[in-house]
Each structure stands twice: as structure tokens, then as C-alpha cells.
PDB file of C-alpha atoms in Angstrom:
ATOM      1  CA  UNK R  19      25.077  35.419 -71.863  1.00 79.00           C
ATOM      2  CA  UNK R  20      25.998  33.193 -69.166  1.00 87.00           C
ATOM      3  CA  UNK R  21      26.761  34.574 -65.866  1.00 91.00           C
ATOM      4  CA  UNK R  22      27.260  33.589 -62.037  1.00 95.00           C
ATOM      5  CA  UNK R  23      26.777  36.119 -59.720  1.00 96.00           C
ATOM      6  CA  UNK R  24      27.597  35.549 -55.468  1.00 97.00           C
ATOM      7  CA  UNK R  25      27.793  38.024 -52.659  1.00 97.00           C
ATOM      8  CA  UNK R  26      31.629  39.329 -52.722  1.00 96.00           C
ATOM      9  CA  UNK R  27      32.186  39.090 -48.887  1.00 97.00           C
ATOM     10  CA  UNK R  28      30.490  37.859 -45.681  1.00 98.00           C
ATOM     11  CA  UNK R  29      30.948  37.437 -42.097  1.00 98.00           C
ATOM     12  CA  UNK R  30      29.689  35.317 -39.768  1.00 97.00           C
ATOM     13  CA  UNK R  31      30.626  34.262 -35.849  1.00 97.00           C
ATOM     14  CA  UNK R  32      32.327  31.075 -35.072  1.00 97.00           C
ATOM     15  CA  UNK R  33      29.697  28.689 -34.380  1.00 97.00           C
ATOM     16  CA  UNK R  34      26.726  30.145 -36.284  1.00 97.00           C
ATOM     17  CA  UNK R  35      24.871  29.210 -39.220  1.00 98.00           C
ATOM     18  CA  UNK R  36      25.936  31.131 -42.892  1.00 98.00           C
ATOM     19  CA  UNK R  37      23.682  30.833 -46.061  1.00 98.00           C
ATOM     20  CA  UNK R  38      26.367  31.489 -49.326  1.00 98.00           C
ATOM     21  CA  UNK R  39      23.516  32.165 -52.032  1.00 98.00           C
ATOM     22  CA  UNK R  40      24.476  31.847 -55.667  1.00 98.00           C
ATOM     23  CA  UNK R  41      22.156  32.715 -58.773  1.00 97.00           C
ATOM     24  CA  UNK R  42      23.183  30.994 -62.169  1.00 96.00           C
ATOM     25  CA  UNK R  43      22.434  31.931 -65.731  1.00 94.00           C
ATOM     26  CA  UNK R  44      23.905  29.016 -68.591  1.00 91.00           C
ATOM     27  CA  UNK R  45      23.096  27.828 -71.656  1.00 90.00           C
ATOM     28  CA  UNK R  46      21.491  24.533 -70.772  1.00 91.00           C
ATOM     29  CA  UNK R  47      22.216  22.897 -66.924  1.00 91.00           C
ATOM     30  CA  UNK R  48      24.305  19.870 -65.966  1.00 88.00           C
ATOM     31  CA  UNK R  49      24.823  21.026 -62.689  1.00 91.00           C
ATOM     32  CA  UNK R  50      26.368  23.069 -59.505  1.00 94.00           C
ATOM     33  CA  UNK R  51      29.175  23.064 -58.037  1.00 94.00           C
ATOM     34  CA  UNK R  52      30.563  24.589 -54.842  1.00 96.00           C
ATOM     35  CA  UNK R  53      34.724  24.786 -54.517  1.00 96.00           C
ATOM     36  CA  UNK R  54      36.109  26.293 -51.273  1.00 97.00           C
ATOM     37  CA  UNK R  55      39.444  27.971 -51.318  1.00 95.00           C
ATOM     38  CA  UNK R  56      41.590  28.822 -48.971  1.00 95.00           C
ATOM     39  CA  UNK R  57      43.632  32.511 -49.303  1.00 91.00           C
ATOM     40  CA  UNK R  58      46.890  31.267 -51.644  1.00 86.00           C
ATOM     41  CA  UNK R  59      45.864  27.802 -51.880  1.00 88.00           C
ATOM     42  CA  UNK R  60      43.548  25.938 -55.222  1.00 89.00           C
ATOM     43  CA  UNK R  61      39.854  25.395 -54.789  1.00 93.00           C
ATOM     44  CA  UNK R  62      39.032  22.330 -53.199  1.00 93.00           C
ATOM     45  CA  UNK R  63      35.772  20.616 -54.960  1.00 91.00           C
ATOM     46  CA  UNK R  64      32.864  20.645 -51.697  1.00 94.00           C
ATOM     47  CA  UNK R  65      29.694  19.675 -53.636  1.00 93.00           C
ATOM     48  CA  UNK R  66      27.687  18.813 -56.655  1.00 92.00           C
ATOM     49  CA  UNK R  67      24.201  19.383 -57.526  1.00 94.00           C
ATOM     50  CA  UNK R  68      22.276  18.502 -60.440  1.00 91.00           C
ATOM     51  CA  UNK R  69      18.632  17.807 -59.128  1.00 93.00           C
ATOM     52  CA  UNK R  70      16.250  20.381 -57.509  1.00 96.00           C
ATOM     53  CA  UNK R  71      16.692  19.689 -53.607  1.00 96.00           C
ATOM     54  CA  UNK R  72      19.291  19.465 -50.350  1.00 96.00           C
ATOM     55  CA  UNK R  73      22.753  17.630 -50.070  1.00 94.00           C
ATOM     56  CA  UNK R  74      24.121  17.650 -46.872  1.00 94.00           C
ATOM     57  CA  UNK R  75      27.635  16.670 -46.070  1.00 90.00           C
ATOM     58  CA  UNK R  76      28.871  17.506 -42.310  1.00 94.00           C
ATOM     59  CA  UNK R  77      28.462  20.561 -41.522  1.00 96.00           C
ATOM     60  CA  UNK R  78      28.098  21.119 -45.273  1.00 97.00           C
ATOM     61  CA  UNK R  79      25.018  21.247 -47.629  1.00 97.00           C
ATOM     62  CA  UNK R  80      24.087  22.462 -50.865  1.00 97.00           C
ATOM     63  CA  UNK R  81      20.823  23.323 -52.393  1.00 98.00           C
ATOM     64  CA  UNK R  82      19.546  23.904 -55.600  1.00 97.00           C
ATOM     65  CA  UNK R  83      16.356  24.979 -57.416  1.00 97.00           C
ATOM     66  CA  UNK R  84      16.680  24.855 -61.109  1.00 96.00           C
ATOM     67  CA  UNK R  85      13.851  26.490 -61.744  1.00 95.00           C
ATOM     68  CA  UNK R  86      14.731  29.508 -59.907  1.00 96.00           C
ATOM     69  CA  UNK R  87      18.268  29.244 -61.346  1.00 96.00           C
ATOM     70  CA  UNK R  88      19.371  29.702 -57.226  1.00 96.00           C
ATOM     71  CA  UNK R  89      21.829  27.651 -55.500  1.00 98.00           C
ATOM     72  CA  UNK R  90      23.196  27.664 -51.827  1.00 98.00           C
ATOM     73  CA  UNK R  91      25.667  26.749 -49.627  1.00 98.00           C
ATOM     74  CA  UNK R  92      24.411  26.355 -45.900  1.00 98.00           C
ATOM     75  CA  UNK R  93      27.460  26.019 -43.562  1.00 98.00           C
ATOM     76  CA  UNK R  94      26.859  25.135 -39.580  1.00 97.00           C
ATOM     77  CA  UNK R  95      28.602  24.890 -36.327  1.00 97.00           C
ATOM     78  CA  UNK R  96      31.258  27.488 -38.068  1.00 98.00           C
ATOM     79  CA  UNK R  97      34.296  27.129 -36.737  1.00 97.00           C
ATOM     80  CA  UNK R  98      37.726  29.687 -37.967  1.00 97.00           C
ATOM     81  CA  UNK R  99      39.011  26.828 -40.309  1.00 97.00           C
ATOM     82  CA  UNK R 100      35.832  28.155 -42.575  1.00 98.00           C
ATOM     83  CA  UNK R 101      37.545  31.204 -43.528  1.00 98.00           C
ATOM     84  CA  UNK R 102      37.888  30.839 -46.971  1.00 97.00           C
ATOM     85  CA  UNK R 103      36.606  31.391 -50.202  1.00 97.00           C
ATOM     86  CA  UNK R 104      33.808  29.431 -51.677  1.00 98.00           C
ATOM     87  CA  UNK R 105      33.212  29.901 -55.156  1.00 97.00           C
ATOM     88  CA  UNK R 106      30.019  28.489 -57.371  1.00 97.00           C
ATOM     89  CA  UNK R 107      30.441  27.459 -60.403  1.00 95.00           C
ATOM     90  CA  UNK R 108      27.391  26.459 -63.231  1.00 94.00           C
ATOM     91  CA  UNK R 109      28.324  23.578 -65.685  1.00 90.00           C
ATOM     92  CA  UNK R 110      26.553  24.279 -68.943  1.00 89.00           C
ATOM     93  CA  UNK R 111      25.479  21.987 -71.636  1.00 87.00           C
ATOM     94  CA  UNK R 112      28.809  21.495 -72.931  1.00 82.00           C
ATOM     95  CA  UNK R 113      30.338  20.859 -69.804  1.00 80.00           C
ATOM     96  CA  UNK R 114      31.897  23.748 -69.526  1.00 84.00           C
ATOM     97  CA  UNK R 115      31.811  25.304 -65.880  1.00 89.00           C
ATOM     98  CA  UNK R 116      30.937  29.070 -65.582  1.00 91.00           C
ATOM     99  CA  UNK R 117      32.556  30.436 -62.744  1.00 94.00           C
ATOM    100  CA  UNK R 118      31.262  33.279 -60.350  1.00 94.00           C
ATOM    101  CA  UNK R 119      33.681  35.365 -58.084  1.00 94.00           C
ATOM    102  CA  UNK R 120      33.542  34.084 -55.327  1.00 95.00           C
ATOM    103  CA  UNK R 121      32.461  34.891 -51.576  1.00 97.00           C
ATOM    104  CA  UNK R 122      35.182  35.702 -48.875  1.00 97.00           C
ATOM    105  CA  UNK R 123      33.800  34.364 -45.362  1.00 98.00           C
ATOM    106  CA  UNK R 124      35.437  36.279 -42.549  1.00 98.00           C
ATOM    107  CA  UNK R 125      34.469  33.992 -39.095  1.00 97.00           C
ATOM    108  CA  UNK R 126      34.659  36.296 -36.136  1.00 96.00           C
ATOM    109  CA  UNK R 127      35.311  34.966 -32.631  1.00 94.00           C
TER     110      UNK R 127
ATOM    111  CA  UNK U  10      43.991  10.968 -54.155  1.00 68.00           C
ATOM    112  CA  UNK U  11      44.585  12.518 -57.214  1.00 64.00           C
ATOM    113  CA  UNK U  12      47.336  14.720 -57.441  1.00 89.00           C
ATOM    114  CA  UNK U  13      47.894  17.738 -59.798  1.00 94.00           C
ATOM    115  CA  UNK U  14      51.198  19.260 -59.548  1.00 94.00           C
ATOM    116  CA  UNK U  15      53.169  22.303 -60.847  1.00 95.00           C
ATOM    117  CA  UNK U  16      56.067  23.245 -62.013  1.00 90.00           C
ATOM    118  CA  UNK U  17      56.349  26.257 -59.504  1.00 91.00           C
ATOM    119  CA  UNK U  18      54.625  27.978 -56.857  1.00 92.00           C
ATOM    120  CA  UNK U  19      56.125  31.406 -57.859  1.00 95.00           C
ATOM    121  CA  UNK U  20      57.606  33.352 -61.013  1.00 96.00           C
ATOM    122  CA  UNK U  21      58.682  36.282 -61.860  1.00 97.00           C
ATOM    123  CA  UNK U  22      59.299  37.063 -65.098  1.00 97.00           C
ATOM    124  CA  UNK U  23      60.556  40.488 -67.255  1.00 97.00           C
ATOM    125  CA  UNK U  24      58.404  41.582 -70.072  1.00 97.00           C
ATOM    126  CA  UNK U  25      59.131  40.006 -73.427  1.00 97.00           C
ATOM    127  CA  UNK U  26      60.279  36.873 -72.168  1.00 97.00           C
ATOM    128  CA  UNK U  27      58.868  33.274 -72.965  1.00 97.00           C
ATOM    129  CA  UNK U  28      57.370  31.948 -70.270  1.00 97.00           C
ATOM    130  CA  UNK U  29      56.576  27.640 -69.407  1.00 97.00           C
ATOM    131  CA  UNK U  30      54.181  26.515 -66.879  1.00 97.00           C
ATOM    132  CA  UNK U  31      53.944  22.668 -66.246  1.00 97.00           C
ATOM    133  CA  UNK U  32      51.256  20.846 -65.336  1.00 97.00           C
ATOM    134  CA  UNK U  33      51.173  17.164 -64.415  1.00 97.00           C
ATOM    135  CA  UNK U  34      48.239  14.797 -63.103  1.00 95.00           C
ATOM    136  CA  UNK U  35      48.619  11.666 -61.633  1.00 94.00           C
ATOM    137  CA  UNK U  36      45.326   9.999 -62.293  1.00 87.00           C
ATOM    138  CA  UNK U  37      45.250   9.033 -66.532  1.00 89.00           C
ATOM    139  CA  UNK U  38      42.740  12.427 -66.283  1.00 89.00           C
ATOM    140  CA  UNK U  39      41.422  12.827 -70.188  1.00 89.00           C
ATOM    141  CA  UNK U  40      40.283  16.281 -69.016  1.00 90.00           C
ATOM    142  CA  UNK U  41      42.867  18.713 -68.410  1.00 93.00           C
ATOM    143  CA  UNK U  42      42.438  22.742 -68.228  1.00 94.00           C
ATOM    144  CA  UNK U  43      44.263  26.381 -67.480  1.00 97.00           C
ATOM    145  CA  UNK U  44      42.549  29.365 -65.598  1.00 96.00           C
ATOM    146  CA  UNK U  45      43.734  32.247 -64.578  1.00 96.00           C
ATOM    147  CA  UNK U  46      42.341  33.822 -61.673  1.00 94.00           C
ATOM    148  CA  UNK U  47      42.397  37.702 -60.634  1.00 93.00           C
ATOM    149  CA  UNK U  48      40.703  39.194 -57.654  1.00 86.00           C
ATOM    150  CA  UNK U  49      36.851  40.162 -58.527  1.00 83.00           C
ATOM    151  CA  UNK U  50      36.973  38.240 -61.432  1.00 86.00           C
ATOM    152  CA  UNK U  51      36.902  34.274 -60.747  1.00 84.00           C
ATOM    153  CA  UNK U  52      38.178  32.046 -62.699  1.00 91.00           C
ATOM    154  CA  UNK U  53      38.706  32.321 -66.185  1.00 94.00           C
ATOM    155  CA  UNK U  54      39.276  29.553 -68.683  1.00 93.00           C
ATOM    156  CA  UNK U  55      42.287  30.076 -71.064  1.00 96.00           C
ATOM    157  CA  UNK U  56      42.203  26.861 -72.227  1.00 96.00           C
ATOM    158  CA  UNK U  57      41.593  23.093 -72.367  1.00 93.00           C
ATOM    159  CA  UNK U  58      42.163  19.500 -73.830  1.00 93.00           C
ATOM    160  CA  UNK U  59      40.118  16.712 -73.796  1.00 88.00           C
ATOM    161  CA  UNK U  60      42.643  14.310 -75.124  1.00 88.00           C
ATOM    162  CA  UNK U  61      46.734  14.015 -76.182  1.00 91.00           C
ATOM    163  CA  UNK U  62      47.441  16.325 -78.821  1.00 88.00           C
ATOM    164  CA  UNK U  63      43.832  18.078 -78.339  1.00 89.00           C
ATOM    165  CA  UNK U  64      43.300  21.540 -77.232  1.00 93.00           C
ATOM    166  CA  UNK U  65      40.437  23.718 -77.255  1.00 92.00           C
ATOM    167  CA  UNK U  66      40.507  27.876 -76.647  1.00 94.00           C
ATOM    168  CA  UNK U  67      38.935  29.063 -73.193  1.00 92.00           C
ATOM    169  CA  UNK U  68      37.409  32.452 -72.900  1.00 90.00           C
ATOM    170  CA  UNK U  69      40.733  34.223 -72.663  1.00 95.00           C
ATOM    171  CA  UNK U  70      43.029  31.965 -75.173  1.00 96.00           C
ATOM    172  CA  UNK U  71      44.538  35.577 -76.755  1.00 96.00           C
ATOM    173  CA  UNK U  72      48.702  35.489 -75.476  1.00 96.00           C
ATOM    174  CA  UNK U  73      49.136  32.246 -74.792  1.00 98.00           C
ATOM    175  CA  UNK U  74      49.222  28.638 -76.291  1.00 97.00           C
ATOM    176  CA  UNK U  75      49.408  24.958 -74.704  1.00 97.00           C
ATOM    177  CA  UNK U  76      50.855  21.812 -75.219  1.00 97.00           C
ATOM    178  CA  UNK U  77      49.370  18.697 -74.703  1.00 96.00           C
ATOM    179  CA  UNK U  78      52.159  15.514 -75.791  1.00 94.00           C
ATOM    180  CA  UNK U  79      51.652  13.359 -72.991  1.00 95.00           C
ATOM    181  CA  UNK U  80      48.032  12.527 -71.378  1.00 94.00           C
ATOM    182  CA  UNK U  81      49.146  13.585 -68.312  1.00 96.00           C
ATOM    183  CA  UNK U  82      51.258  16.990 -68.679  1.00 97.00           C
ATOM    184  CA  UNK U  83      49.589  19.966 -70.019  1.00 97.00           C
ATOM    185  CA  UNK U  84      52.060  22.736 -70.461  1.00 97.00           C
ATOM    186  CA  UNK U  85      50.857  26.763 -71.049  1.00 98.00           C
ATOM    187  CA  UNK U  86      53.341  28.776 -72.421  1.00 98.00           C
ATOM    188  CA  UNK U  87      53.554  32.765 -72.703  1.00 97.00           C
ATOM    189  CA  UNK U  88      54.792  33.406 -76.060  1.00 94.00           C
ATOM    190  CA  UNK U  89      55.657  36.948 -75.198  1.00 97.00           C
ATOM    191  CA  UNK U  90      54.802  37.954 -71.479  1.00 97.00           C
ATOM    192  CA  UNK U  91      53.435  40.849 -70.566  1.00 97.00           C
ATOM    193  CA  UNK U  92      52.705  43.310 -67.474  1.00 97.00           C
ATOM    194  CA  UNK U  93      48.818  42.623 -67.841  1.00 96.00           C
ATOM    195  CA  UNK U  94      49.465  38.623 -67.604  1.00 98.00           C
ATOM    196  CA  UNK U  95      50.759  38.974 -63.531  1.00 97.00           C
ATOM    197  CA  UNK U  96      47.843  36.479 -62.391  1.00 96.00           C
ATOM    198  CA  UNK U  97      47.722  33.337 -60.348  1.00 95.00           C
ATOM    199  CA  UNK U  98      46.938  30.594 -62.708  1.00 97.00           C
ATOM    200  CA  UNK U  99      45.594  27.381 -61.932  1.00 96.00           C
ATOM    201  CA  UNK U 100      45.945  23.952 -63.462  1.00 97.00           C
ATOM    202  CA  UNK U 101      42.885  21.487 -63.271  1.00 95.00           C
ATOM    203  CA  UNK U 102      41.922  18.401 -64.420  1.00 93.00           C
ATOM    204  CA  UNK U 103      38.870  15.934 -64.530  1.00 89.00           C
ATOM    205  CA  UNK U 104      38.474  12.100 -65.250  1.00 85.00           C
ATOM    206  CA  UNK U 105      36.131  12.697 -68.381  1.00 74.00           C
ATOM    207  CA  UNK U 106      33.085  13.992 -70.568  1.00 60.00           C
ATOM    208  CA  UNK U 107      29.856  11.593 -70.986  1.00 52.00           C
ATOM    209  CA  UNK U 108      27.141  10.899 -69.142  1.00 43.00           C
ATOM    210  CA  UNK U 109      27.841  10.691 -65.780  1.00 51.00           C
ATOM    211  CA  UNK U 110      28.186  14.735 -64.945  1.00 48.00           C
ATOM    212  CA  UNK U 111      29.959  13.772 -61.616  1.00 52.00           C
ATOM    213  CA  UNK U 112      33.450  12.851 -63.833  1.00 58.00           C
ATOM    214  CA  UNK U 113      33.909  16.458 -64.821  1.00 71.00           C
ATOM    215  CA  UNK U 114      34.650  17.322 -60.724  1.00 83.00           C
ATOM    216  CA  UNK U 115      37.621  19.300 -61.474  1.00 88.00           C
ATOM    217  CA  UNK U 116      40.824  18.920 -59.072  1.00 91.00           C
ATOM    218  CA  UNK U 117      42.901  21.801 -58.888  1.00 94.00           C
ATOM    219  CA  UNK U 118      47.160  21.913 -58.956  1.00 94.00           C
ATOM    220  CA  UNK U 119      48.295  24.476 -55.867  1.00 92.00           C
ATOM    221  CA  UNK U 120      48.434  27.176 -58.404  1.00 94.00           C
ATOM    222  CA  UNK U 121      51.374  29.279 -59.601  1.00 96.00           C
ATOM    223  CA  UNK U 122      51.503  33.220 -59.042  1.00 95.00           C
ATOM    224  CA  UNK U 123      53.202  35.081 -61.898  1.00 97.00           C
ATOM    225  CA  UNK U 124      54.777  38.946 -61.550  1.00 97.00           C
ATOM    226  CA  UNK U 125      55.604  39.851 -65.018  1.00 97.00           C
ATOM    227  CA  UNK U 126      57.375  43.398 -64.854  1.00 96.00           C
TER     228      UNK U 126
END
């Protein structure tokens, strides 16, 4: 079956580094995504990956090993605005996207 | 900036009653979809078009139907509502399907939170 599984919450401290890991399982790959959302708000797309490697945006970036079927999403300089959701979501061969549940980020002061 | 908009940010509705959520892009999408989305769970795919007149059953397509008439509205409907169909659901839609994976970046409408009681 296909499946997405993320950490359910995590908390970090305004201006520290947090690693948001996300493990994938689809039939065939066309690629990650990572969507933040805000509490009562829609996801907002952050990033794409489709080749083994880093993508950094900002503060952002998003890795991805296919082989390993492991994704993450590193997030720097945190500041409170980062509270959020981010949710991961595996496109599979028919271009459908497999959502996980998504991680709640609580940034402490 | 593409724009996805609904028809309401909050409904509630009484059990039995037929229910109409609009959708609407503003960016001649050929992609458009309907999740639902309940804490623990993520977001679940009820279901999608790829064209006008097109539609194609999510993982969840049991209670409700769609409309597609026009490219850019894709309307869900709730034949019959019921208690266990109090969700947020969320209205999405991407440029297109082919080669170039990057299209099928989804954009997201600011959602609309059902109570059915």
C-alpha cells in the first residue's frame, strides 16, 4: 500500500535549527512535496523534490533520498511565524499525491 | 497569483439536507480536486477532474458527487449529509498532467469547515 508517515508534533526554540523528517512508500515516484499550513488556513505549496539531493530556499530546504524513500524539511533561523503545520506529500506514478498527517511545529520563545 | 476561491468559509448544516460547495480557480487550471481533511488523518482525496465534464473518484468518493460544467468551477455536493461528514474540506487545483511533474503543484482554496448535526 502506499503510505506517508511524519512525526505528529514538534517543538523547537525561536531561532534554532528543526529537521521535519518524512518517510514515503508509493507506487512508482514523481516526486516530494512539502505544504506548510497555518492552524485554519489551506496548505501553502513550500517545495518540490524529484532528484536525490538538497533544495534550499531561505531559510527553507528540502532533501530527498529516493533510495531510502526519506525526505526532509530543514528549517533555520526559526522565528514564531513558523508555527504551523507542514505536511509531506509523495506523488505517485499517476500523479496522484499521497498525503501524510502532518507535523505541528510549536516555536518556543 | 493564482487564486482558488470558495463559496464559504463556514457551514452548518442539519442531517439529511443537500449540501453545495463551490469552487472556482482563476488560472484556466485543467486540474481541479476535493479533500477533506480531519485531524490525524491528512488529507484525503474525495475526488478529482482533469478536464470539463471529467471526474474521477478519490479515495473517499462514497456520499458525495461533483460537478465539473465550467473549466474553472468544480462544485461537491452532499447528496444526503450526515453527522460523520463535519470536516474541513479543501478545494485545489493544478495547471496540468504531462511531463513536467512541477505543473501538478497544487494551490489550495482557504478551505470551508462543515458542522453537520
Amino acid at each position: 500500500g502506499q503510505n506517508i508517515d511524519q512525526p505528529t508534533e514538534m517543538t523547537a526554540t525561536e531561532g534554532a535549527i528543526v529537521q521535519i523528517n518524512c518517510t514515503y512508500q508509493t507506487s512508482g515516484f514523481n516526486g516530494l512535496f512539502w505544504y506548510q499550513q497555518h492552524a485554519g488556513e489551506a496548505p501553502t505549496f513550500l517545495s518540490y523534490n524529484v532528484l536525490d539531493g538538497l533544495e534550499e530556499k531561505g531559510r527553507f530546504s528540502s532533501f530527498l533520498s529516493r533510495s531510502k524513500g526519506y525526505s526532509y524539511l530543514l528549517l533555520k533561523e526559526l522565528q514564531m511565524k513558523d508555527s504551523a503545520s507542514y505536511l509531506c506529500a509523495g506523488m505517485d506514478s499517476n500523479y496522484q499525491l499521497i498525503w501524510g498527517a502532518g507535523t505541528k511545529l510549536i516555536i518556543k520563545p | 497569483d493564482v487564486k482558488v476561491t470558495q463559496s464559504s468559509r463556514y457551514l452548518v448544516k442539519r442531517t439529511g439536507e443537500k449540501v453545495f460547495l463551490e469552487c472556482v480557480q482563476d488560472m484556466d487550471h485543467e486540474n481541479m480536486f476535493w479533500y477533506r481533511q480531519d485531524p490525524g488523518l491528512g488529507l484525503r482525496l474525495i475526488y478529482f477532474s482533469y478536464d470539463v465534464k471529467m471526474k474521477e473518484k478519490g479515495d473517499i468518493p462514497e456520499g458525495y458527487s461533483v460537478s465539473r460544467e465550467k473549466k474553472e468551477r468544480f462544485s461537491l455536493i452532499l447528496e444526503s449529509a450526515s453527522t460523520n461528514q463535519t470536516s474541513m474540506y479543501l478545494c485545489a487545483s493544478s495547471p496540468g498532467q504531462g511531463a513536467e511533474v512541477n505543473l501538478e503543484t497544487q494551490y489550495f482554496g482557504p478551505g470551508t469547515r462543515l458542522l453537520v448535526l
